[in-house]
Amino acid sequence: MTPRKSHVELYKKHHKHFIAIDCIIFGFDEGELKLLLIKRNFEPAKGQWSLMGGFLDENESLDEAGYRILYNLTGLKDIYMSQLHSHGEVNRDPGARVISISYFALINIQNHDEELVKENDAHWRPISKIPPLIFDHRHMVDLALEQLRKEAKIKPVGFELLPSKFTLPQLQSLYEAIYSKTLDKRNFRKNILSMGMLEKLDEKEKENSKKGAFYYRFNEDKYKELTARGFYFNIAI
Amino acid sequence: MTPRKSHVELYKKHHKHFIAIDCIIFGFDEGELKLLLIKRNFEPAKGQWSLMGGFLDENESLDEAGYRILYNLTGLKDIYMSQLHSHGEVNRDPGARVISISYFALINIQNHDEELVKENDAHWRPISKIPPLIFDHRHMVDLALEQLRKEAKIKPVGFELLPSKFTLPQLQSLYEAIYSKTLDKRNFRKNILSMGMLEKLDEKEKENSKKGAFYYRFNEDKYKELTARGFYFNIAI
DNA sequence: CCAAAAGTGTTCGCCGTACACCCATGA
DNA sequence: TCATGGGTGTACGGCGAACACTTTTGG
């Protein structure tokens, strides 16, 4: 007899609940922070906009469910993702009592599987133009944005939203999008370069200017080494 | 027919889960940060130490469940409490698949109902001497401490752990306990008083010294007013 | 009168912030 | 050659950090 069965009677008297996972998926493109949203072609709330979600299965952890749902929509694995909050208002979902656990993910918008996204009727929407969302999904989005703004200051999470090679103007533009604020070029560069975790490449990006801007790469190992020495990532905003 | 029934069939195919709420309850006494822990006189894991917990009922929100559990143990309402994290490893509870949502609470250790606490076989334990805990409760405690340390720097949550009248040496001792660090008396006072949210009372506390230390009170209204003007609470640690 | 805790100001260095001009190049 | 975006350095003020002596009073 497994230990799992030994006390099952003690739990039996309690209620069980549906548990959903909803994903707030951020991307960055054309100088704007964007969210991947679903135009629902299924019930409930068919025809309305919502976050990508799904139900927690019997034999998967919460994190596994989050990654599964993200993978099913984007074809991406090994993505920066973290749990945000659990939402348990009794009537948050008019279809049934469902507890939802929100996750937020940062992805490089170039990498996702466009076919899968199309199949799911998912669309990138700039955060300045988010359509009305079902249930409490808008609240989840607001929490996620708040969290992103907290984290981007003190952890190198911004790089998750960019290609592995990026230019400093791109990086600055990303931070400006996250904080809806223009930043001083000289101060921004001084700040980020002084941390010593960016590698300058020999190559230039020439799409956006005649002069061209040097590519940089985030050096994960360097960052870990610095962290181990008591260093803290910090961008002045 | 209520909308609640309209889509219930769509959900039916999914699994339901037990949801538990576990509370990390902090108090401050004798210069030490303490946790309220249960010596379990019930199954499962009878005789072992754990956090206070309970199951989510059918018609209560997560927050309501958290407050119910806290109230049942301490007799306290209107307590500072916030959701921490959801824990969903498949085998985290060997008795059954249970998703647990942790909450952390800050209480004034003088105010709790000692009878109730005794009935539940609950005990205050300094954070430096936490006994082994069941399941992943130790992990929850570690997360809560981390969260407390983050919050106490930037929000006036420390006062929740003190009586409404307190002295500056008491307050400093609290911060020293939270961060396991001795602080400079002059800098600490300058810092906290310059924010202008503490009211000095005419009364002195004379238990701890011959000279006596003036009582202060946290002025909630003042704090809200300052916050509305764009002020941010900040203690240099 | 003395031990023990409360209370009080100043100096220094660094970091965040403001700010303006030259460079490279494709059209 | 000129328009466009990329790239660079310096000066100032404020805040966090370090630091030592006086005051009060019960025993």
Short mmCIF file of C-alpha atoms (C1' of nucleotides) in Angstrom, two decimals:
data_model
loop_
_atom_site.label_atom_id
_atom_site.label_comp_id
_atom_site.label_asym_id
_atom_site.label_seq_id
_atom_site.Cartn_x
_atom_site.Cartn_y
_atom_site.Cartn_z
CA MET A 1 0.00 0.00 0.00
CA THR A 2 1.54 3.32 -1.01
CA PRO A 3 1.70 6.12 1.53
CA ARG A 4 -0.43 8.06 -0.93
CA LYS A 5 -3.46 5.95 0.04
CA SER A 6 -2.91 5.88 3.76
CA HIS A 7 -4.58 9.15 4.60
CA VAL A 8 -6.78 9.63 1.62
CA GLU A 9 -9.89 9.23 3.76
CA LEU A 10 -8.90 12.28 5.78
CA TYR A 11 -8.92 14.41 2.69
CA LYS A 12 -12.09 12.99 1.19
CA LYS A 13 -14.45 15.19 3.11
CA HIS A 14 -12.98 18.29 1.49
CA HIS A 15 -13.99 19.85 -1.78
CA LYS A 16 -11.99 19.55 -4.93
CA HIS A 17 -11.60 22.38 -7.40
CA PHE A 18 -10.83 22.98 -11.04
CA ILE A 19 -7.44 24.62 -11.41
CA ALA A 20 -6.61 26.60 -14.51
CA ILE A 21 -3.30 28.06 -15.60
CA ASP A 22 -3.34 31.33 -17.54
CA CYS A 23 -0.25 32.67 -19.27
CA ILE A 24 0.66 36.30 -19.77
CA ILE A 25 3.10 36.15 -22.67
CA PHE A 26 5.21 39.22 -23.37
CA GLY A 27 7.09 39.97 -26.54
CA PHE A 28 8.90 43.02 -27.90
CA ASP A 29 8.64 44.18 -31.48
CA GLU A 30 8.68 47.43 -33.42
CA GLY A 31 9.63 49.34 -30.31
CA GLU A 32 6.57 48.15 -28.44
CA LEU A 33 5.90 45.72 -25.65
CA LYS A 34 3.27 43.21 -26.80
CA LEU A 35 1.07 40.50 -25.39
CA LEU A 36 0.02 37.28 -27.06
CA LEU A 37 -3.77 37.07 -26.77
CA ILE A 38 -6.32 34.54 -27.94
CA LYS A 39 -9.43 35.32 -29.90
CA ARG A 40 -11.48 32.48 -28.51
CA ASN A 41 -13.08 30.22 -31.07
CA PHE A 42 -14.38 27.97 -28.32
CA GLU A 43 -16.68 28.15 -25.36
CA PRO A 44 -17.02 29.66 -22.86
CA ALA A 45 -16.85 33.31 -23.91
CA LYS A 46 -16.44 32.35 -27.58
CA GLY A 47 -15.50 35.32 -29.75
CA GLN A 48 -13.98 37.25 -26.87
CA TRP A 49 -10.33 37.92 -26.10
CA SER A 50 -8.50 36.08 -23.37
CA LEU A 51 -5.11 34.92 -22.19
CA MET A 52 -3.88 31.50 -23.25
CA GLY A 53 -4.85 29.00 -20.61
CA GLY A 54 -5.63 25.42 -19.76
CA PHE A 55 -6.48 23.13 -16.90
CA LEU A 56 -4.08 21.50 -14.52
CA ASP A 57 -3.87 17.77 -15.18
CA GLU A 58 -3.66 15.03 -12.63
CA ASN A 59 0.01 14.23 -12.93
CA GLU A 60 1.78 17.46 -13.68
CA SER A 61 3.08 20.19 -11.42
CA LEU A 62 1.90 23.77 -11.78
CA ASP A 63 5.11 24.77 -13.51
CA GLU A 64 4.86 21.84 -15.89
CA ALA A 65 1.33 22.85 -16.80
CA GLY A 66 2.51 26.40 -17.45
CA TYR A 67 5.27 25.21 -19.76
CA ARG A 68 2.92 22.79 -21.50
CA ILE A 69 0.43 25.53 -22.27
CA LEU A 70 3.14 27.89 -23.48
CA TYR A 71 4.60 25.15 -25.65
CA ASN A 72 1.25 24.27 -27.18
CA LEU A 73 0.76 27.85 -28.25
CA THR A 74 4.24 28.89 -29.32
CA GLY A 75 6.27 25.72 -29.83
CA LEU A 76 8.84 27.17 -27.43
CA LYS A 77 10.66 25.46 -24.59
CA ASP A 78 13.27 26.72 -22.15
CA ILE A 79 11.53 30.04 -21.80
CA TYR A 80 11.74 32.52 -18.95
CA MET A 81 8.52 31.96 -17.08
CA SER A 82 7.45 32.41 -13.52
CA GLN A 83 4.41 32.08 -11.38
CA LEU A 84 2.60 35.29 -10.74
CA HIS A 85 -0.45 34.89 -8.52
CA SER A 86 -3.42 32.66 -7.74
CA HIS A 87 -6.86 33.99 -8.40
CA GLY A 88 -9.69 32.54 -6.38
CA GLU A 89 -12.71 34.81 -6.31
CA VAL A 90 -15.73 32.54 -6.11
CA ASN A 91 -17.41 33.93 -9.23
CA ARG A 92 -14.40 34.92 -11.29
CA ASP A 93 -15.39 32.42 -13.97
CA PRO A 94 -19.14 32.41 -14.58
CA GLY A 95 -18.96 28.93 -16.10
CA ALA A 96 -17.85 27.16 -12.94
CA ARG A 97 -15.76 27.61 -9.83
CA VAL A 98 -12.23 27.67 -11.17
CA ILE A 99 -9.08 28.72 -9.36
CA SER A 100 -6.65 30.19 -11.83
CA ILE A 101 -2.92 30.45 -11.37
CA SER A 102 -1.31 33.03 -13.61
CA TYR A 103 2.16 32.68 -15.09
CA PHE A 104 4.11 35.26 -16.97
CA ALA A 105 6.52 34.50 -19.76
CA LEU A 106 9.04 36.55 -21.68
CA ILE A 107 9.79 35.37 -25.18
CA ASN A 108 11.78 36.48 -28.15
CA ILE A 109 9.00 37.36 -30.52
CA GLN A 110 10.96 36.18 -33.57
CA ASN A 111 11.26 32.62 -32.34
CA HIS A 112 7.72 31.49 -31.86
CA ASP A 113 6.02 29.04 -34.19
CA GLU A 114 3.73 31.16 -36.32
CA GLU A 115 1.72 28.21 -37.54
CA LEU A 116 0.78 27.13 -34.05
CA VAL A 117 -0.10 30.68 -33.12
CA LYS A 118 -2.37 30.97 -36.14
CA GLU A 119 -4.08 27.67 -35.34
CA ASN A 120 -4.90 28.95 -31.91
CA ASP A 121 -6.13 32.24 -33.31
CA ALA A 122 -3.59 34.08 -31.18
CA HIS A 123 -2.44 37.62 -31.93
CA TRP A 124 0.21 39.99 -30.69
CA ARG A 125 -1.27 43.17 -29.26
CA PRO A 126 0.68 46.17 -27.97
CA ILE A 127 0.12 46.76 -24.28
CA SER A 128 -1.14 50.23 -25.09
CA LYS A 129 -4.02 48.67 -27.05
CA ILE A 130 -5.21 45.68 -25.11
CA PRO A 131 -8.79 44.75 -26.01
CA PRO A 132 -11.28 43.96 -23.23
CA LEU A 133 -10.45 40.55 -21.81
CA ILE A 134 -12.68 37.93 -20.22
CA PHE A 135 -13.04 37.27 -16.52
CA ASP A 136 -10.22 38.76 -14.45
CA HIS A 137 -7.62 38.43 -17.20
CA ARG A 138 -7.09 42.14 -17.42
CA HIS A 139 -6.21 42.18 -13.75
CA MET A 140 -3.69 39.40 -14.37
CA VAL A 141 -2.13 41.46 -17.14
CA ASP A 142 -1.82 44.46 -14.86
CA LEU A 143 -0.15 42.35 -12.20
CA ALA A 144 2.22 40.91 -14.78
CA LEU A 145 3.22 44.34 -16.02
CA GLU A 146 3.87 45.48 -12.50
CA GLN A 147 5.98 42.40 -11.92
CA LEU A 148 7.89 42.88 -15.16
CA ARG A 149 8.67 46.45 -14.18
CA LYS A 150 9.94 45.33 -10.80
CA GLU A 151 12.07 42.54 -12.20
CA ALA A 152 13.54 44.33 -15.18
CA LYS A 153 15.22 46.81 -12.84
CA ILE A 154 17.02 44.28 -10.75
CA LYS A 155 17.35 41.16 -12.89
CA PRO A 156 18.63 40.78 -16.43
CA VAL A 157 15.26 39.60 -17.72
CA GLY A 158 15.04 42.16 -20.51
CA PHE A 159 17.37 40.07 -22.66
CA GLU A 160 14.74 37.32 -22.78
CA LEU A 161 12.65 39.60 -24.95
CA LEU A 162 15.41 40.25 -27.49
CA PRO A 163 17.29 38.10 -29.99
CA SER A 164 20.57 36.75 -28.65
CA LYS A 165 22.38 39.46 -30.63
CA PHE A 166 21.03 42.94 -30.06
CA THR A 167 22.20 46.54 -30.24
CA LEU A 168 22.30 49.01 -27.38
CA PRO A 169 19.70 51.25 -29.03
CA GLN A 170 17.39 48.21 -29.22
CA LEU A 171 18.01 47.39 -25.58
CA GLN A 172 17.33 50.96 -24.55
CA SER A 173 14.18 51.03 -26.64
CA LEU A 174 13.02 47.90 -24.80
CA TYR A 175 13.54 49.49 -21.40
CA GLU A 176 11.76 52.59 -22.60
CA ALA A 177 8.83 50.45 -23.69
CA ILE A 178 8.70 48.60 -20.38
CA TYR A 179 8.70 51.79 -18.32
CA SER A 180 6.93 54.10 -20.80
CA LYS A 181 9.72 56.55 -20.28
CA THR A 182 12.52 57.97 -22.39
CA LEU A 183 15.99 57.38 -21.02
CA ASP A 184 19.22 59.27 -21.48
CA LYS A 185 21.42 57.48 -24.01
CA ARG A 186 24.71 58.21 -22.30
CA ASN A 187 23.54 57.28 -18.85
CA PHE A 188 21.85 54.12 -20.05
CA ARG A 189 24.97 52.90 -21.86
CA LYS A 190 27.24 53.80 -19.00
CA ASN A 191 24.95 51.96 -16.60
CA ILE A 192 24.51 48.73 -18.54
CA LEU A 193 28.08 48.49 -19.85
CA SER A 194 29.64 49.20 -16.48
CA MET A 195 28.06 46.01 -15.15
CA GLY A 196 30.39 44.09 -17.44
CA MET A 197 28.00 41.36 -18.58
CA LEU A 198 27.61 42.48 -22.20
CA GLU A 199 30.00 41.34 -24.91
CA LYS A 200 30.53 43.63 -27.85
CA LEU A 201 30.60 41.77 -31.17
CA ASP A 202 32.48 42.82 -34.26
CA GLU A 203 29.32 42.83 -36.30
CA LYS A 204 27.02 45.77 -36.96
CA GLU A 205 23.28 45.99 -37.47
CA LYS A 206 22.63 48.31 -40.40
CA GLU A 207 18.86 48.15 -40.88
CA ASN A 208 18.03 51.09 -38.70
CA SER A 209 20.80 53.51 -39.50
CA LYS A 210 23.47 54.28 -42.05
CA LYS A 211 26.23 54.28 -39.53
CA GLY A 212 25.16 50.95 -38.09
CA ALA A 213 25.08 49.88 -34.44
CA PHE A 214 27.30 47.24 -32.92
CA TYR A 215 25.72 44.02 -31.79
CA TYR A 216 26.13 42.92 -28.20
CA ARG A 217 25.47 39.66 -26.49
CA PHE A 218 24.43 38.97 -22.91
CA ASN A 219 27.05 36.81 -21.23
CA GLU A 220 25.20 34.49 -18.89
CA ASP A 221 28.38 33.05 -17.39
CA LYS A 222 29.79 36.48 -16.65
CA TYR A 223 26.52 37.41 -14.95
CA LYS A 224 26.55 34.31 -12.78
CA GLU A 225 30.15 34.93 -11.84
CA LEU A 226 29.37 38.50 -10.84
CA THR A 227 26.31 37.42 -8.88
CA ALA A 228 28.37 34.87 -7.02
CA ARG A 229 30.68 37.71 -5.92
CA GLY A 230 27.75 39.59 -4.39
CA PHE A 231 27.05 41.80 -7.37
CA TYR A 232 23.46 42.95 -8.01
CA PHE A 233 22.06 43.82 -11.39
CA ASN A 234 20.57 47.26 -11.30
CA ILE A 235 19.32 49.60 -13.99
CA ALA A 236 18.53 53.14 -12.94
CA ILE A 237 15.17 54.03 -14.41
CA MET B 1 -30.89 28.66 -15.14
CA THR B 2 -27.83 30.46 -13.87
CA PRO B 3 -24.92 31.14 -16.20
CA ARG B 4 -22.88 29.01 -13.85
CA LYS B 5 -24.50 25.89 -15.32
CA SER B 6 -24.30 26.81 -18.97
CA HIS B 7 -20.80 25.59 -19.65
CA VAL B 8 -20.29 23.22 -16.84
CA GLU B 9 -20.11 20.29 -19.26
CA LEU B 10 -17.06 21.81 -20.90
CA TYR B 11 -15.19 21.72 -17.63
CA LYS B 12 -16.33 18.28 -16.59
CA LYS B 13 -13.70 16.40 -18.47
CA HIS B 14 -10.96 18.07 -16.43
CA HIS B 15 -9.56 16.92 -13.13
CA LYS B 16 -10.37 18.54 -9.85
CA HIS B 17 -7.83 19.04 -7.09
CA PHE B 18 -7.66 19.52 -3.37
CA ILE B 19 -6.51 23.02 -2.54
CA ALA B 20 -4.92 23.78 0.80
CA ILE B 21 -4.00 27.10 2.31
CA ASP B 22 -0.93 27.26 4.54
CA CYS B 23 -0.14 30.30 6.66
CA ILE B 24 3.30 31.57 7.59
CA ILE B 25 2.58 33.68 10.67
CA PHE B 26 5.28 36.07 11.85
CA GLY B 27 5.51 37.70 15.24
CA PHE B 28 8.18 39.71 17.05
CA ASP B 29 9.06 39.22 20.69
CA GLU B 30 12.11 39.47 22.92
CA GLY B 31 14.12 40.94 20.10
CA GLU B 32 13.48 37.96 17.87
CA LEU B 33 11.42 37.29 14.79
CA LYS B 34 9.18 34.29 15.47
CA LEU B 35 6.90 31.92 13.61
CA LEU B 36 3.71 30.33 14.87
CA LEU B 37 4.01 26.60 14.22
CA ILE B 38 1.74 23.65 14.90
CA LYS B 39 2.75 20.48 16.68
CA ARG B 40 0.31 18.28 14.82
CA ASN B 41 -1.94 16.18 17.02
CA PHE B 42 -3.77 14.88 13.96
CA GLU B 43 -3.03 12.91 10.83
CA PRO B 44 -1.28 13.03 8.48
CA ALA B 45 2.19 13.50 9.90
CA LYS B 46 0.89 13.45 13.47
CA GLY B 47 3.50 14.54 15.99
CA GLN B 48 5.48 16.54 13.46
CA TRP B 49 5.74 20.28 13.06
CA SER B 50 3.92 22.16 10.36
CA LEU B 51 2.45 25.47 9.36
CA MET B 52 -1.16 26.17 10.19
CA GLY B 53 -3.29 25.19 7.24
CA GLY B 54 -6.65 24.07 5.98
CA PHE B 55 -8.57 23.25 2.85
CA LEU B 56 -10.29 25.66 0.52
CA ASP B 57 -14.05 25.38 0.83
CA GLU B 58 -16.56 25.50 -1.96
CA ASN B 59 -17.84 29.01 -1.43
CA GLU B 60 -14.94 31.06 -0.21
CA SER B 61 -12.21 32.89 -2.06
CA LEU B 62 -8.56 32.10 -1.45
CA ASP B 63 -8.12 35.22 0.64
CA GLU B 64 -11.20 34.40 2.70
CA ALA B 65 -9.83 30.95 3.38
CA GLY B 66 -6.53 32.46 4.48
CA TYR B 67 -8.23 34.81 6.90
CA ARG B 68 -10.49 32.03 8.19
CA ILE B 69 -7.53 29.83 8.99
CA LEU B 70 -5.65 32.66 10.66
CA TYR B 71 -8.73 33.57 12.68
CA ASN B 72 -9.30 30.02 13.80
CA LEU B 73 -5.80 29.85 15.18
CA THR B 74 -5.31 33.31 16.64
CA GLY B 75 -8.73 34.89 17.01
CA LEU B 76 -7.43 37.82 15.01
CA LYS B 77 -9.10 39.71 12.19
CA ASP B 78 -7.96 42.67 10.11
CA ILE B 79 -4.45 41.38 9.93
CA TYR B 80 -1.78 42.16 7.40
CA MET B 81 -1.76 39.10 5.19
CA SER B 82 -0.87 38.46 1.62
CA GLN B 83 -0.64 35.62 -0.80
CA LEU B 84 2.82 34.24 -1.29
CA HIS B 85 3.00 31.41 -3.79
CA SER B 86 1.25 28.30 -5.04
CA HIS B 87 2.94 24.98 -4.55
CA GLY B 88 2.02 22.21 -6.93
CA GLU B 89 4.65 19.52 -7.06
CA VAL B 90 2.82 16.28 -7.73
CA ASN B 91 4.16 14.48 -4.68
CA ARG B 92 4.56 17.35 -2.27
CA ASP B 93 1.98 15.82 0.06
CA PRO B 94 2.41 12.06 0.35
CA GLY B 95 -1.20 11.67 1.52
CA ALA B 96 -2.82 12.87 -1.69
CA ARG B 97 -2.36 15.31 -4.55
CA VAL B 98 -2.85 18.66 -2.90
CA ILE B 99 -2.07 22.08 -4.32
CA SER B 100 -1.14 24.42 -1.50
CA ILE B 101 -1.32 28.18 -1.61
CA SER B 102 0.84 29.86 0.99
CA TYR B 103 -0.07 33.09 2.74
CA PHE B 104 2.07 35.12 5.03
CA ALA B 105 0.77 37.16 7.92
CA LEU B 106 2.32 39.70 10.26
CA ILE B 107 0.76 39.93 13.68
CA ASN B 108 1.36 41.75 16.89
CA ILE B 109 2.37 38.87 19.10
CA GLN B 110 0.69 40.39 22.18
CA ASN B 111 -2.77 40.37 20.63
CA HIS B 112 -3.37 36.78 19.75
CA ASP B 113 -5.80 34.58 21.62
CA GLU B 114 -3.58 32.37 23.76
CA GLU B 115 -6.37 29.92 24.53
CA LEU B 116 -6.99 29.19 20.85
CA VAL B 117 -3.31 28.85 20.21
CA LYS B 118 -3.00 26.35 23.04
CA GLU B 119 -5.97 24.35 21.78
CA ASN B 120 -4.29 24.00 18.41
CA ASP B 121 -1.01 23.06 20.03
CA ALA B 122 0.66 25.98 18.32
CA HIS B 123 3.94 27.46 19.51
CA TRP B 124 6.07 30.49 18.73
CA ARG B 125 9.51 29.54 17.49
CA PRO B 126 12.32 31.95 16.70
CA ILE B 127 13.30 31.84 13.04
CA SER B 128 16.81 30.91 14.07
CA LYS B 129 15.47 27.70 15.62
CA ILE B 130 12.82 26.35 13.30
CA PRO B 131 12.31 22.62 13.80
CA PRO B 132 12.08 20.34 10.74
CA LEU B 133 8.72 20.88 9.07
CA ILE B 134 6.55 18.52 7.03
CA PHE B 135 6.26 18.47 3.24
CA ASP B 136 7.56 21.65 1.59
CA HIS B 137 6.67 23.89 4.52
CA ARG B 138 10.26 24.83 5.14
CA HIS B 139 10.50 26.07 1.60
CA MET B 140 7.38 28.16 2.16
CA VAL B 141 8.97 29.69 5.24
CA ASP B 142 12.09 30.57 3.30
CA LEU B 143 10.03 32.25 0.60
CA ALA B 144 8.08 34.16 3.24
CA LEU B 145 11.22 35.42 4.90
CA GLU B 146 12.59 36.56 1.57
CA GLN B 147 9.32 38.33 0.86
CA LEU B 148 9.27 39.96 4.30
CA ARG B 149 12.79 41.24 3.75
CA LYS B 150 11.81 42.71 0.41
CA GLU B 151 8.67 44.34 1.71
CA ALA B 152 9.98 45.72 4.97
CA LYS B 153 12.44 47.89 3.04
CA ILE B 154 9.87 49.58 0.87
CA LYS B 155 6.57 49.32 2.72
CA PRO B 156 5.73 50.18 6.31
CA VAL B 157 4.87 46.60 7.17
CA GLY B 158 7.17 46.39 10.17
CA PHE B 159 4.65 48.24 12.31
CA GLU B 160 2.24 45.30 11.92
CA LEU B 161 4.59 43.31 14.13
CA LEU B 162 4.66 45.87 16.93
CA PRO B 163 2.10 47.22 19.38
CA SER B 164 0.45 50.44 18.19
CA LYS B 165 2.73 52.35 20.58
CA PHE B 166 6.40 51.49 20.24
CA THR B 167 9.78 53.06 20.88
CA LEU B 168 12.46 53.71 18.28
CA PRO B 169 14.87 51.25 19.92
CA GLN B 170 12.12 48.62 19.62
CA LEU B 171 11.55 49.44 15.98
CA GLN B 172 15.24 49.31 15.25
CA SER B 173 15.55 46.01 17.05
CA LEU B 174 12.75 44.68 14.82
CA TYR B 175 14.54 45.70 11.64
CA GLU B 176 17.73 44.20 12.99
CA ALA B 177 15.89 40.94 13.59
CA ILE B 178 14.37 40.92 10.11
CA TYR B 179 17.70 41.49 8.38
CA SER B 180 19.99 39.77 10.92
CA LYS B 181 22.12 42.88 10.88
CA THR B 182 22.97 45.59 13.35
CA LEU B 183 22.07 49.08 12.25
CA ASP B 184 23.49 52.44 13.15
CA LYS B 185 21.22 54.15 15.67
CA ARG B 186 21.67 57.67 14.31
CA ASN B 187 21.20 56.74 10.69
CA PHE B 188 18.19 54.60 11.47
CA ARG B 189 16.44 57.35 13.41
CA LYS B 190 17.27 60.00 10.86
CA ASN B 191 15.95 57.75 8.11
CA ILE B 192 12.66 56.73 9.70
CA LEU B 193 11.86 60.11 11.27
CA SER B 194 12.66 62.08 8.12
CA MET B 195 9.82 60.27 6.36
CA GLY B 196 7.43 62.10 8.64
CA MET B 197 4.97 59.33 9.32
CA LEU B 198 5.79 58.69 12.97
CA GLU B 199 4.11 60.66 15.74
CA LYS B 200 6.08 61.17 18.93
CA LEU B 201 3.94 60.69 22.04
CA ASP B 202 4.49 62.37 25.39
CA GLU B 203 4.72 59.06 27.13
CA LYS B 204 7.84 57.06 27.88
CA GLU B 205 8.51 53.36 28.06
CA LYS B 206 10.63 52.68 31.15
CA GLU B 207 10.93 48.91 31.30
CA ASN B 208 14.13 48.67 29.34
CA SER B 209 16.07 51.62 30.60
CA LYS B 210 16.33 54.10 33.42
CA LYS B 211 16.17 57.07 31.17
CA GLY B 212 13.13 55.75 29.32
CA ALA B 213 12.39 55.89 25.59
CA PHE B 214 9.63 57.93 24.04
CA TYR B 215 6.73 56.09 22.49
CA TYR B 216 5.89 56.71 18.84
CA ARG B 217 2.88 55.84 16.76
CA PHE B 218 2.67 55.07 13.06
CA ASN B 219 0.33 57.58 11.43
CA GLU B 220 -1.52 55.71 8.70
CA ASP B 221 -3.23 58.83 7.36
CA LYS B 222 0.04 60.68 7.08
CA TYR B 223 1.52 57.76 5.22
CA LYS B 224 -1.36 57.63 2.74
CA GLU B 225 -1.10 61.35 2.18
CA LEU B 226 2.62 61.09 1.48
CA THR B 227 2.11 58.12 -0.83
CA ALA B 228 -0.52 60.06 -2.76
CA ARG B 229 2.10 62.75 -3.38
CA GLY B 230 4.47 60.28 -4.97
CA PHE B 231 6.48 59.52 -1.85
CA TYR B 232 7.99 56.08 -1.42
CA PHE B 233 8.74 54.45 1.90
CA ASN B 234 12.35 53.39 2.01
CA ILE B 235 14.58 52.15 4.80
CA ALA B 236 18.27 51.92 4.05
CA ILE B 237 19.45 48.52 5.28
"C1'" DC C 1 27.94 58.14 41.67
"C1'" DC C 2 27.86 54.86 38.32
"C1'" DA C 3 26.00 51.71 34.96
"C1'" DA C 4 23.01 51.27 31.12
"C1'" DA C 5 20.29 52.68 27.56
"C1'" DA C 6 18.45 56.97 24.97
"C1'" DG C 7 19.33 60.57 22.21
"C1'" DT C 8 21.85 63.71 18.92
"C1'" DG C 9 25.22 66.10 13.92
"C1'" DT C 10 28.71 66.17 10.77
"C1'" DT C 11 31.76 64.65 7.11
"C1'" DC C 12 32.86 62.07 2.96
"C1'" DG C 13 32.47 59.49 -1.21
"C1'" DC C 14 29.69 57.63 -4.67
"C1'" DC C 15 25.95 57.20 -7.61
"C1'" DG C 16 22.15 58.93 -10.13
"C1'" DT C 17 21.15 62.76 -13.24
"C1'" DA C 18 21.48 66.41 -16.36
"C1'" DC C 19 23.41 67.89 -20.44
"C1'" DA C 20 25.70 68.80 -26.14
"C1'" DC C 21 28.50 67.63 -29.68
"C1'" DC C 22 31.07 64.68 -33.18
"C1'" DC C 23 30.94 60.40 -36.18
"C1'" DA C 24 29.83 57.33 -39.97
"C1'" DT C 25 27.42 56.47 -44.01
"C1'" DG C 26 23.67 55.72 -47.57
"C1'" DA C 27 21.04 58.21 -50.50
"C1'" DT D 1 26.48 67.14 -48.86
"C1'" DC D 2 23.14 66.34 -45.84
"C1'" DA D 3 19.97 63.85 -43.01
"C1'" DT D 4 19.74 60.18 -39.76
"C1'" DG D 5 20.78 57.57 -36.05
"C1'" DG D 6 25.19 55.93 -33.29
"C1'" DG D 7 28.42 57.00 -30.13
"C1'" DT D 8 30.98 59.61 -26.34
"C1'" DG D 9 32.52 62.64 -21.12
"C1'" DT D 10 31.94 65.78 -17.38
"C1'" DA D 11 30.10 68.35 -13.50
"C1'" DC D 12 26.90 68.70 -9.65
"C1'" DG D 13 23.94 67.57 -5.84
"C1'" DG D 14 21.96 64.40 -2.71
"C1'" DC D 15 21.88 60.34 -0.24
"C1'" DG D 16 23.72 56.39 2.17
"C1'" DA D 17 27.53 55.22 5.42
"C1'" DA D 18 30.73 55.94 8.93
"C1'" DC D 19 31.57 57.71 13.29
"C1'" DA D 20 31.62 59.55 19.39
"C1'" DC D 21 29.88 61.97 22.92
"C1'" DT D 22 26.16 63.77 26.17
"C1'" DT D 23 21.90 62.95 28.81
"C1'" DT D 24 18.93 60.77 32.06
"C1'" DT D 25 17.88 58.22 36.06
"C1'" DG D 26 17.26 53.97 38.99
"C1'" DG D 27 19.81 51.48 42.05
#
